[in-house]
Amino acid sequence: MSLARLLSTPVLGYLIVKGQYDWALGLFAASAVTDLLDGFIARTFDMKSVLGTILDPMADKALMATLTVSLGMAGVIPVPLAGLIIGRDVGLVISSFVIRYKSLPPPKTFARFWDFSLPSAEVRPTTISKINTALQLLFMGAALSATSIPLVTSLWATWHIPAQWVVATTTVWSGLSYVFSKDAVRYLQPPPEDGKRPSSNEHEQKS
Ligand SMILES: O=P(O)(O)OC[C@H](O)CO
């Protein structure tokens, strides 16, 4: 299901850019329902796979980035807000590369950098970043719905400005939370060279 959501995301972006808002809204709704169903099945039947734990957040990120860029391009959401949202994500990606490089035990080679069997650090979403994700998704959903559902169009005319400020605030706040929260980044203890298990599998260090 996550793979299907991932593959449908470029189609969603294309539909928005081409002004096919009804189809885009339908696809967005299908994607949201699939995501909920996916999570429900995984929790209820304890069916979590390694692939699923990678694909699911990847599909969420791709969806959010695609919605932001395409709605910005189509003039449905303000370009400065879209830039802020994408800018925070680009900042997080660059920071994660820096953290990976700093935390990777030597030798720091290109191959080892991308070898995910060598975990070296873990980034934990902060509370405000989870709230921000939910608000951004709600904002994108409302903005898209306002293009084709008359009731939402009139409500959105009143609320879109305050909604933009709320999302801009949580976007900046969540970006800063990764910088200033002590719990956001955890450096993992490097595995011992001789294959012995470490006495505790992780500890926190100051970067
Ligand atoms: O801050 P982000 O964009 O990495 O998002 C965090 C997610 O909400 C985690 O569920």
Coordinates of N, CA and C and ligand atoms in Angstrom, one line a residue:
M1 N 0.8 -1.2 0.0 CA 0.0 0.0 0.0 C 0.9 1.3 0.0
S2 N 2.0 1.2 0.8 CA 2.9 2.4 0.8 C 3.5 2.6 -0.6
L3 N 3.8 1.5 -1.2 CA 4.4 1.6 -2.6 C 3.4 2.2 -3.5
A4 N 2.1 1.8 -3.4 CA 1.1 2.4 -4.3 C 1.0 3.9 -4.0
R5 N 1.0 4.3 -2.8 CA 0.9 5.7 -2.4 C 2.1 6.5 -3.0
L6 N 3.3 5.8 -2.9 CA 4.5 6.5 -3.4 C 4.4 6.7 -4.9
L7 N 3.9 5.6 -5.6 CA 3.8 5.7 -7.1 C 2.8 6.6 -7.6
S8 N 1.7 6.8 -6.7 CA 0.6 7.7 -7.2 C 0.9 9.2 -6.9
T9 N 2.0 9.4 -6.1 CA 2.3 10.8 -5.8 C 2.6 11.7 -7.0
P10 N 3.5 11.3 -7.9 CA 3.8 12.1 -9.1 C 2.5 12.4 -9.9
V11 N 1.6 11.4 -9.9 CA 0.4 11.6 -10.7 C -0.5 12.7 -10.0
L12 N -0.5 12.7 -8.7 CA -1.2 13.7 -7.9 C -0.6 15.1 -8.2
G13 N 0.7 15.2 -8.2 CA 1.4 16.5 -8.5 C 1.0 17.0 -9.9
Y14 N 1.1 16.0 -10.9 CA 0.7 16.4 -12.3 C -0.7 16.9 -12.4
L15 N -1.6 16.2 -11.7 CA -3.0 16.6 -11.8 C -3.2 18.1 -11.2
I16 N -2.5 18.3 -10.1 CA -2.6 19.7 -9.5 C -2.1 20.7 -10.4
V17 N -0.9 20.5 -10.9 CA -0.2 21.5 -11.8 C -1.1 21.7 -13.0
K18 N -1.8 20.7 -13.5 CA -2.6 20.8 -14.7 C -4.0 21.4 -14.4
G19 N -4.3 21.6 -13.1 CA -5.6 22.2 -12.7 C -6.7 21.2 -12.6
Q20 N -6.4 19.9 -12.6 CA -7.4 18.9 -12.5 C -7.7 18.6 -11.1
Y21 N -8.3 19.6 -10.4 CA -8.4 19.5 -8.9 C -9.3 18.5 -8.4
D22 N -10.4 18.2 -9.2 CA -11.4 17.1 -8.7 C -10.7 15.8 -8.7
W23 N -9.9 15.5 -9.7 CA -9.2 14.2 -9.8 C -8.1 14.2 -8.7
A24 N -7.5 15.3 -8.6 CA -6.4 15.4 -7.6 C -6.9 15.2 -6.2
L25 N -8.1 15.8 -5.9 CA -8.7 15.6 -4.6 C -9.1 14.1 -4.3
G26 N -9.6 13.5 -5.4 CA -10.0 12.1 -5.2 C -8.8 11.2 -5.0
L27 N -7.7 11.5 -5.7 CA -6.5 10.7 -5.5 C -5.9 11.0 -4.1
F28 N -5.9 12.2 -3.7 CA -5.4 12.6 -2.3 C -6.2 11.9 -1.2
A29 N -7.6 11.9 -1.4 CA -8.4 11.2 -0.4 C -8.1 9.7 -0.4
A30 N -7.9 9.1 -1.6 CA -7.6 7.6 -1.7 C -6.3 7.4 -1.0
S31 N -5.3 8.3 -1.2 CA -4.0 8.1 -0.5 C -4.1 8.2 1.0
A32 N -5.0 9.2 1.5 CA -5.1 9.3 2.9 C -5.8 8.1 3.5
V33 N -6.9 7.6 2.8 CA -7.6 6.4 3.3 C -6.6 5.2 3.3
T34 N -5.8 5.0 2.3 CA -4.9 3.9 2.2 C -3.9 4.0 3.4
D35 N -3.4 5.2 3.6 CA -2.5 5.4 4.7 C -3.1 5.0 6.1
L36 N -4.3 5.4 6.3 CA -5.0 5.1 7.6 C -5.2 3.5 7.7
L37 N -5.6 2.9 6.5 CA -5.8 1.5 6.5 C -4.6 0.7 6.7
D38 N -3.5 1.2 6.1 CA -2.2 0.6 6.2 C -1.7 0.5 7.7
G39 N -1.8 1.7 8.3 CA -1.5 1.8 9.7 C -2.3 1.0 10.6
F40 N -3.6 0.9 10.3 CA -4.5 0.1 11.1 C -4.2 -1.4 11.0
I41 N -4.0 -1.8 9.8 CA -3.7 -3.3 9.6 C -2.3 -3.6 10.3
A42 N -1.3 -2.7 10.1 CA 0.0 -3.0 10.7 C -0.1 -3.1 12.2
R43 N -1.0 -2.2 12.9 CA -1.1 -2.2 14.3 C -1.9 -3.4 14.8
T44 N -3.1 -3.6 14.1 CA -4.0 -4.6 14.6 C -3.4 -6.0 14.4
F45 N -2.8 -6.3 13.3 CA -2.3 -7.7 13.1 C -0.7 -7.8 13.3
D46 N -0.2 -6.7 13.9 CA 1.3 -6.7 14.1 C 2.1 -7.1 12.9
M47 N 1.7 -6.5 11.8 CA 2.4 -6.8 10.5 C 3.3 -5.7 10.1
K48 N 4.4 -5.6 10.8 CA 5.3 -4.5 10.4 C 6.5 -5.2 9.7
S49 N 6.8 -4.7 8.5 CA 8.0 -5.2 7.8 C 9.0 -4.1 7.7
V50 N 10.3 -4.5 7.5 CA 11.4 -3.5 7.4 C 11.1 -2.6 6.2
L51 N 10.7 -3.2 5.1 CA 10.4 -2.5 3.9 C 9.3 -1.4 4.2
G52 N 8.3 -1.9 4.9 CA 7.1 -1.0 5.3 C 7.6 0.1 6.1
T53 N 8.5 -0.1 7.1 CA 8.9 1.0 7.9 C 9.7 2.0 7.2
I54 N 10.3 1.6 6.1 CA 11.1 2.6 5.2 C 10.1 3.3 4.2
L55 N 9.3 2.4 3.6 CA 8.4 3.0 2.5 C 7.3 3.9 3.1
D56 N 6.8 3.6 4.3 CA 5.7 4.4 4.8 C 6.1 5.9 5.0
P57 N 7.1 6.1 5.8 CA 7.5 7.6 6.0 C 8.0 8.2 4.7
M58 N 8.6 7.4 3.8 CA 9.1 7.9 2.5 C 7.9 8.4 1.7
A59 N 6.8 7.6 1.7 CA 5.6 7.9 0.9 C 5.0 9.2 1.5
D60 N 5.0 9.3 2.9 CA 4.4 10.5 3.5 C 5.2 11.7 3.1
K61 N 6.5 11.6 3.2 CA 7.4 12.8 2.8 C 7.2 13.2 1.4
A62 N 7.1 12.1 0.5 CA 7.0 12.4 -0.9 C 5.6 13.1 -1.2
L63 N 4.6 12.6 -0.5 CA 3.3 13.2 -0.6 C 3.3 14.7 -0.2
M64 N 3.8 14.9 1.0 CA 3.9 16.3 1.5 C 4.7 17.2 0.6
A65 N 5.8 16.8 0.1 CA 6.7 17.6 -0.7 C 6.0 17.9 -2.1
T66 N 5.4 16.8 -2.6 CA 4.7 17.0 -3.9 C 3.5 17.9 -3.8
L67 N 2.7 17.8 -2.7 CA 1.6 18.7 -2.5 C 2.1 20.1 -2.4
T68 N 3.1 20.3 -1.6 CA 3.6 21.7 -1.3 C 4.1 22.3 -2.6
V69 N 4.9 21.6 -3.4 CA 5.5 22.2 -4.6 C 4.4 22.4 -5.7
S70 N 3.5 21.4 -5.9 CA 2.5 21.5 -6.9 C 1.4 22.6 -6.6
L71 N 1.0 22.6 -5.3 CA 0.0 23.6 -4.9 C 0.6 25.0 -5.0
G72 N 1.9 25.1 -4.7 CA 2.6 26.4 -4.8 C 2.7 26.8 -6.3
M73 N 3.1 25.9 -7.1 CA 3.2 26.2 -8.6 C 1.8 26.6 -9.2
A74 N 0.8 25.9 -8.7 CA -0.6 26.2 -9.2 C -1.2 27.5 -8.6
G75 N -0.5 28.1 -7.6 CA -1.0 29.3 -7.0 C -2.1 29.1 -6.0
V76 N -2.2 27.8 -5.6 CA -3.3 27.5 -4.6 C -2.8 27.9 -3.2
I77 N -1.5 27.7 -2.9 CA -0.9 28.1 -1.7 C 0.2 29.2 -2.0
P78 N 0.5 30.1 -1.0 CA 1.5 31.1 -1.3 C 2.9 30.5 -1.5
V79 N 3.6 31.0 -2.5 CA 4.9 30.5 -2.8 C 5.9 30.6 -1.6
P80 N 5.8 31.8 -0.9 CA 6.8 31.9 0.2 C 6.5 30.8 1.3
L81 N 5.3 30.5 1.5 CA 5.0 29.4 2.5 C 5.5 28.0 1.9
A82 N 5.3 27.8 0.7 CA 5.8 26.5 0.1 C 7.3 26.5 0.2
G83 N 7.9 27.6 -0.1 CA 9.4 27.7 0.1 C 9.9 27.4 1.5
L84 N 9.1 28.0 2.4 CA 9.5 27.7 3.9 C 9.4 26.3 4.2
I85 N 8.3 25.6 3.8 CA 8.1 24.2 4.1 C 9.2 23.3 3.4
I86 N 9.4 23.6 2.2 CA 10.5 22.8 1.5 C 11.9 23.2 2.0
G87 N 12.1 24.4 2.4 CA 13.4 24.9 2.9 C 13.7 24.2 4.2
R88 N 12.6 24.0 5.1 CA 12.9 23.3 6.4 C 13.3 21.8 6.1
D89 N 12.6 21.2 5.1 CA 12.9 19.8 4.8 C 14.3 19.7 4.2
V90 N 14.7 20.6 3.3 CA 16.0 20.6 2.8 C 17.1 20.7 3.9
G91 N 16.8 21.7 4.8 CA 17.7 21.9 6.0 C 17.8 20.6 6.8
L92 N 16.7 19.9 7.0 CA 16.7 18.6 7.8 C 17.5 17.6 7.0
V93 N 17.4 17.5 5.7 CA 18.1 16.5 4.9 C 19.6 16.8 5.0
I94 N 20.0 18.1 4.9 CA 21.4 18.4 4.9 C 22.0 18.1 6.4
S95 N 21.2 18.5 7.4 CA 21.6 18.2 8.8 C 21.8 16.7 9.0
S96 N 20.9 15.9 8.4 CA 21.0 14.5 8.6 C 22.3 13.9 8.0
F97 N 22.7 14.5 6.8 CA 23.9 14.1 6.2 C 25.1 14.4 7.1
V98 N 25.1 15.6 7.7 CA 26.2 16.1 8.6 C 26.2 15.2 9.8
I99 N 25.1 14.9 10.4 CA 25.0 14.0 11.6 C 25.5 12.6 11.2
R100 N 25.1 12.1 10.1 CA 25.6 10.8 9.6 C 27.1 10.8 9.5
Y101 N 27.7 11.8 8.9 CA 29.1 11.9 8.7 C 29.8 11.9 10.0
K102 N 29.3 12.8 10.9 CA 30.0 13.0 12.2 C 29.9 11.7 13.1
S103 N 28.8 11.0 13.0 CA 28.6 9.8 13.9 C 29.1 8.5 13.3
L104 N 29.5 8.5 12.0 CA 30.0 7.3 11.4 C 31.3 6.9 11.9
P105 N 31.5 5.7 12.5 CA 32.8 5.4 13.0 C 33.8 5.3 11.8
P106 N 35.1 5.6 12.0 CA 36.0 5.5 10.9 C 36.2 4.1 10.4
P107 N 36.6 3.8 9.2 CA 36.9 4.8 8.2 C 35.6 5.4 7.6
K108 N 35.6 6.7 7.4 CA 34.4 7.4 6.9 C 34.4 7.4 5.3
T109 N 34.1 6.2 4.8 CA 34.1 6.1 3.3 C 32.7 6.3 2.8
F110 N 32.6 6.6 1.5 CA 31.3 6.8 0.8 C 30.4 5.6 0.9
A111 N 31.1 4.4 0.8 CA 30.3 3.1 0.8 C 29.7 2.9 2.2
R112 N 30.6 3.2 3.2 CA 30.1 3.0 4.6 C 29.0 4.1 5.0
F113 N 29.2 5.3 4.4 CA 28.2 6.3 4.7 C 26.8 5.9 4.3
W114 N 26.7 5.2 3.2 CA 25.4 4.7 2.7 C 25.0 3.3 3.1
D115 N 25.9 2.7 3.9 CA 25.6 1.3 4.4 C 24.7 1.4 5.6
F116 N 23.4 1.1 5.4 CA 22.5 1.3 6.5 C 22.5 0.1 7.5
S117 N 23.4 -0.9 7.2 CA 23.6 -1.9 8.3 C 24.6 -1.4 9.3
L118 N 25.1 -0.2 9.1 CA 25.9 0.5 10.1 C 25.2 1.7 10.7
P119 N 24.2 1.5 11.5 CA 23.5 2.6 12.1 C 24.4 3.4 13.0
S120 N 24.4 4.7 12.9 CA 25.3 5.5 13.8 C 24.6 6.6 14.6
A121 N 23.4 6.9 14.1 CA 22.7 8.0 14.8 C 21.2 7.8 14.5
E122 N 20.4 8.3 15.4 CA 19.0 8.2 15.2 C 18.3 9.6 15.5
V123 N 17.5 10.0 14.6 CA 16.8 11.3 14.7 C 15.3 11.0 15.1
R124 N 15.0 11.5 16.3 CA 13.6 11.2 16.8 C 12.7 12.5 16.5
P125 N 11.6 12.3 15.9 CA 10.7 13.4 15.7 C 10.3 14.1 17.0
T126 N 10.4 15.4 17.1 CA 10.0 16.1 18.3 C 8.4 16.2 18.3
T127 N 7.9 16.5 19.4 CA 6.4 16.6 19.5 C 5.9 17.7 18.6
I128 N 6.6 18.8 18.5 CA 6.1 19.9 17.6 C 6.2 19.5 16.2
S129 N 7.2 18.7 15.9 CA 7.3 18.3 14.4 C 6.2 17.3 14.0
K130 N 5.7 16.5 15.0 CA 4.5 15.7 14.7 C 3.3 16.5 14.5
I131 N 3.1 17.5 15.4 CA 2.0 18.5 15.3 C 2.1 19.2 14.0
N132 N 3.3 19.6 13.6 CA 3.5 20.4 12.4 C 3.1 19.5 11.2
T133 N 3.5 18.3 11.2 CA 3.2 17.4 10.0 C 1.7 17.3 9.9
A134 N 1.0 17.1 11.0 CA -0.5 17.0 11.0 C -1.1 18.3 10.4
L135 N -0.6 19.4 10.9 CA -1.2 20.7 10.5 C -0.9 21.0 9.0
Q136 N 0.4 20.6 8.6 CA 0.7 20.9 7.2 C -0.2 20.0 6.3
L137 N -0.4 18.8 6.7 CA -1.3 17.9 5.9 C -2.7 18.4 5.8
L138 N -3.2 18.8 7.0 CA -4.5 19.4 7.1 C -4.6 20.6 6.2
F139 N -3.6 21.5 6.3 CA -3.6 22.7 5.5 C -3.6 22.4 4.0
M140 N -2.8 21.4 3.5 CA -2.8 21.1 2.1 C -4.1 20.5 1.7
G141 N -4.7 19.6 2.6 CA -6.0 19.0 2.3 C -7.1 20.0 2.1
A142 N -7.0 21.0 3.1 CA -8.1 22.1 3.0 C -7.9 22.9 1.8
A143 N -6.6 23.3 1.5 CA -6.4 24.2 0.3 C -6.8 23.4 -1.0
L144 N -6.5 22.1 -1.0 CA -6.9 21.4 -2.2 C -8.5 21.2 -2.3
S145 N -9.1 21.0 -1.1 CA -10.5 20.8 -1.1 C -11.2 22.1 -1.5
A146 N -10.6 23.2 -1.1 CA -11.2 24.5 -1.4 C -11.3 24.8 -2.9
T147 N -10.5 24.1 -3.7 CA -10.5 24.3 -5.1 C -11.7 23.6 -5.8
S148 N -12.3 22.7 -5.1 CA -13.5 22.0 -5.8 C -14.7 21.7 -4.9
I149 N -14.7 22.0 -3.6 CA -15.9 21.8 -2.8 C -16.4 23.2 -2.3
P150 N -17.5 23.6 -2.9 CA -18.0 25.0 -2.6 C -18.0 25.4 -1.1
L151 N -18.5 24.5 -0.3 CA -18.6 24.8 1.2 C -17.2 25.1 1.7
V152 N -16.2 24.3 1.4 CA -14.9 24.5 1.9 C -14.3 25.8 1.2
T153 N -14.7 26.1 0.0 CA -14.2 27.3 -0.7 C -14.5 28.5 0.1
S154 N -15.8 28.6 0.6 CA -16.2 29.8 1.3 C -15.6 29.8 2.7
L155 N -15.4 28.7 3.4 CA -14.8 28.7 4.7 C -13.3 29.0 4.5
W156 N -12.7 28.5 3.5 CA -11.2 28.8 3.3 C -11.0 30.2 3.0
A157 N -11.9 30.9 2.4 CA -11.8 32.3 2.1 C -11.6 33.1 3.4
T158 N -12.2 32.7 4.4 CA -12.1 33.3 5.7 C -10.9 32.9 6.5
W159 N -10.6 31.6 6.4 CA -9.6 31.0 7.3 C -8.2 30.8 6.7
H160 N -8.0 31.0 5.4 CA -6.7 30.6 4.8 C -5.5 31.5 5.3
I161 N -5.8 32.8 5.6 CA -4.7 33.6 6.1 C -4.2 33.2 7.5
P162 N -5.2 33.1 8.5 CA -4.7 32.6 9.8 C -4.1 31.2 9.7
A163 N -4.6 30.3 8.8 CA -4.1 29.0 8.7 C -2.7 29.0 8.2
Q164 N -2.4 29.9 7.2 CA -1.1 30.1 6.7 C -0.1 30.4 7.8
W165 N -0.5 31.4 8.6 CA 0.4 31.8 9.7 C 0.7 30.7 10.7
V166 N -0.4 30.0 11.0 CA -0.2 28.9 12.0 C 0.8 27.9 11.4
V167 N 0.6 27.5 10.1 CA 1.5 26.5 9.5 C 3.0 27.0 9.4
A168 N 3.1 28.3 9.0 CA 4.4 28.9 8.9 C 5.1 28.9 10.3
T169 N 4.3 29.2 11.3 CA 4.9 29.2 12.7 C 5.3 27.8 13.1
T170 N 4.5 26.8 12.9 CA 4.8 25.4 13.4 C 6.0 24.9 12.5
T171 N 6.1 25.3 11.2 CA 7.2 24.9 10.4 C 8.5 25.4 10.9
V172 N 8.6 26.7 11.3 CA 9.8 27.2 11.8 C 10.1 26.6 13.2
W173 N 9.1 26.5 14.0 CA 9.2 26.0 15.4 C 9.7 24.6 15.3
S174 N 9.2 23.8 14.4 CA 9.6 22.4 14.4 C 11.0 22.3 13.9
G175 N 11.4 23.1 12.9 CA 12.8 23.1 12.4 C 13.8 23.5 13.6
L176 N 13.4 24.5 14.4 CA 14.2 24.9 15.5 C 14.3 23.8 16.6
S177 N 13.2 23.1 16.7 CA 13.1 22.1 17.8 C 14.2 21.0 17.6
Y178 N 14.4 20.7 16.3 CA 15.5 19.7 16.0 C 16.9 20.2 16.4
V179 N 17.0 21.5 16.3 CA 18.3 22.1 16.7 C 18.5 22.2 18.2
F180 N 17.4 22.6 18.9 CA 17.6 22.9 20.3 C 17.1 21.7 21.2
S181 N 16.4 20.7 20.7 CA 15.9 19.7 21.6 C 17.1 18.7 21.9
K182 N 17.3 18.4 23.2 CA 18.3 17.5 23.6 C 18.0 16.0 23.1
D183 N 16.8 15.7 23.0 CA 16.4 14.3 22.7 C 16.2 14.0 21.2
A184 N 16.3 15.1 20.3 CA 16.0 14.9 18.9 C 17.1 14.0 18.2
V185 N 18.3 14.1 18.6 CA 19.4 13.3 17.9 C 20.0 12.5 18.9
R186 N 20.1 11.2 18.6 CA 20.8 10.3 19.5 C 21.9 9.6 18.8
Y187 N 23.1 9.7 19.3 CA 24.3 9.0 18.6 C 24.4 7.6 19.2
L188 N 24.4 6.6 18.3 CA 24.4 5.2 18.7 C 25.9 4.8 19.0
Q189 N 26.0 3.9 19.9 CA 27.4 3.4 20.2 C 27.8 2.5 19.0
P190 N 29.0 2.7 18.5 CA 29.5 1.9 17.4 C 29.6 0.5 17.8
P191 N 29.3 -0.5 16.9 CA 29.4 -1.9 17.3 C 30.9 -2.3 17.5
P192 N 31.2 -3.1 18.4 CA 32.6 -3.5 18.6 C 33.2 -4.2 17.4
E193 N 34.5 -4.0 17.2 CA 35.2 -4.6 16.0 C 35.2 -6.1 16.1
D194 N 35.3 -6.7 17.3 CA 35.4 -8.2 17.4 C 34.1 -8.9 17.4
G195 N 33.0 -8.2 17.1 CA 31.7 -8.9 17.0 C 31.0 -9.1 18.3
K196 N 31.7 -8.7 19.5 CA 31.0 -8.9 20.8 C 29.9 -7.9 20.9
R197 N 28.8 -8.3 21.6 CA 27.7 -7.4 21.8 C 28.1 -6.3 22.8
P198 N 27.7 -5.1 22.5 CA 28.0 -4.0 23.5 C 27.2 -4.2 24.8
S199 N 27.7 -3.7 25.9 CA 27.0 -3.9 27.2 C 25.7 -3.2 27.2
S200 N 25.6 -2.0 26.6 CA 24.3 -1.4 26.4 C 24.4 -0.9 24.9
N201 N 23.2 -1.1 24.2 CA 23.3 -0.8 22.8 C 23.3 0.6 22.3
E202 N 23.1 1.5 23.2 CA 23.2 2.9 22.8 C 23.5 3.8 24.0
H203 N 24.1 4.9 23.7 CA 24.3 5.9 24.7 C 24.2 7.3 24.0
E204 N 24.0 8.3 24.8 CA 23.9 9.6 24.3 C 25.2 10.3 24.4
Q205 N 25.6 11.1 23.4 CA 26.8 11.9 23.4 C 26.3 13.3 23.0
K206 N 27.2 14.2 23.4 CA 27.0 15.6 22.9 C 27.6 15.7 21.6
S207 N 27.0 16.3 20.6 CA 27.6 16.5 19.3 C 28.6 17.6 19.3
Ligands
LIG1 O1 9.7 16.8 11.2 P1 9.5 15.8 10.1 O2 9.1 16.4 8.8 O3 10.7 14.9 9.9 O4 8.2 14.9 10.4 C1 8.2 14.1 11.6 C2 7.0 13.3 11.4 O5 5.9 13.9 11.8 C3 7.2 12.0 12.2 O6 6.0 11.3 12.3

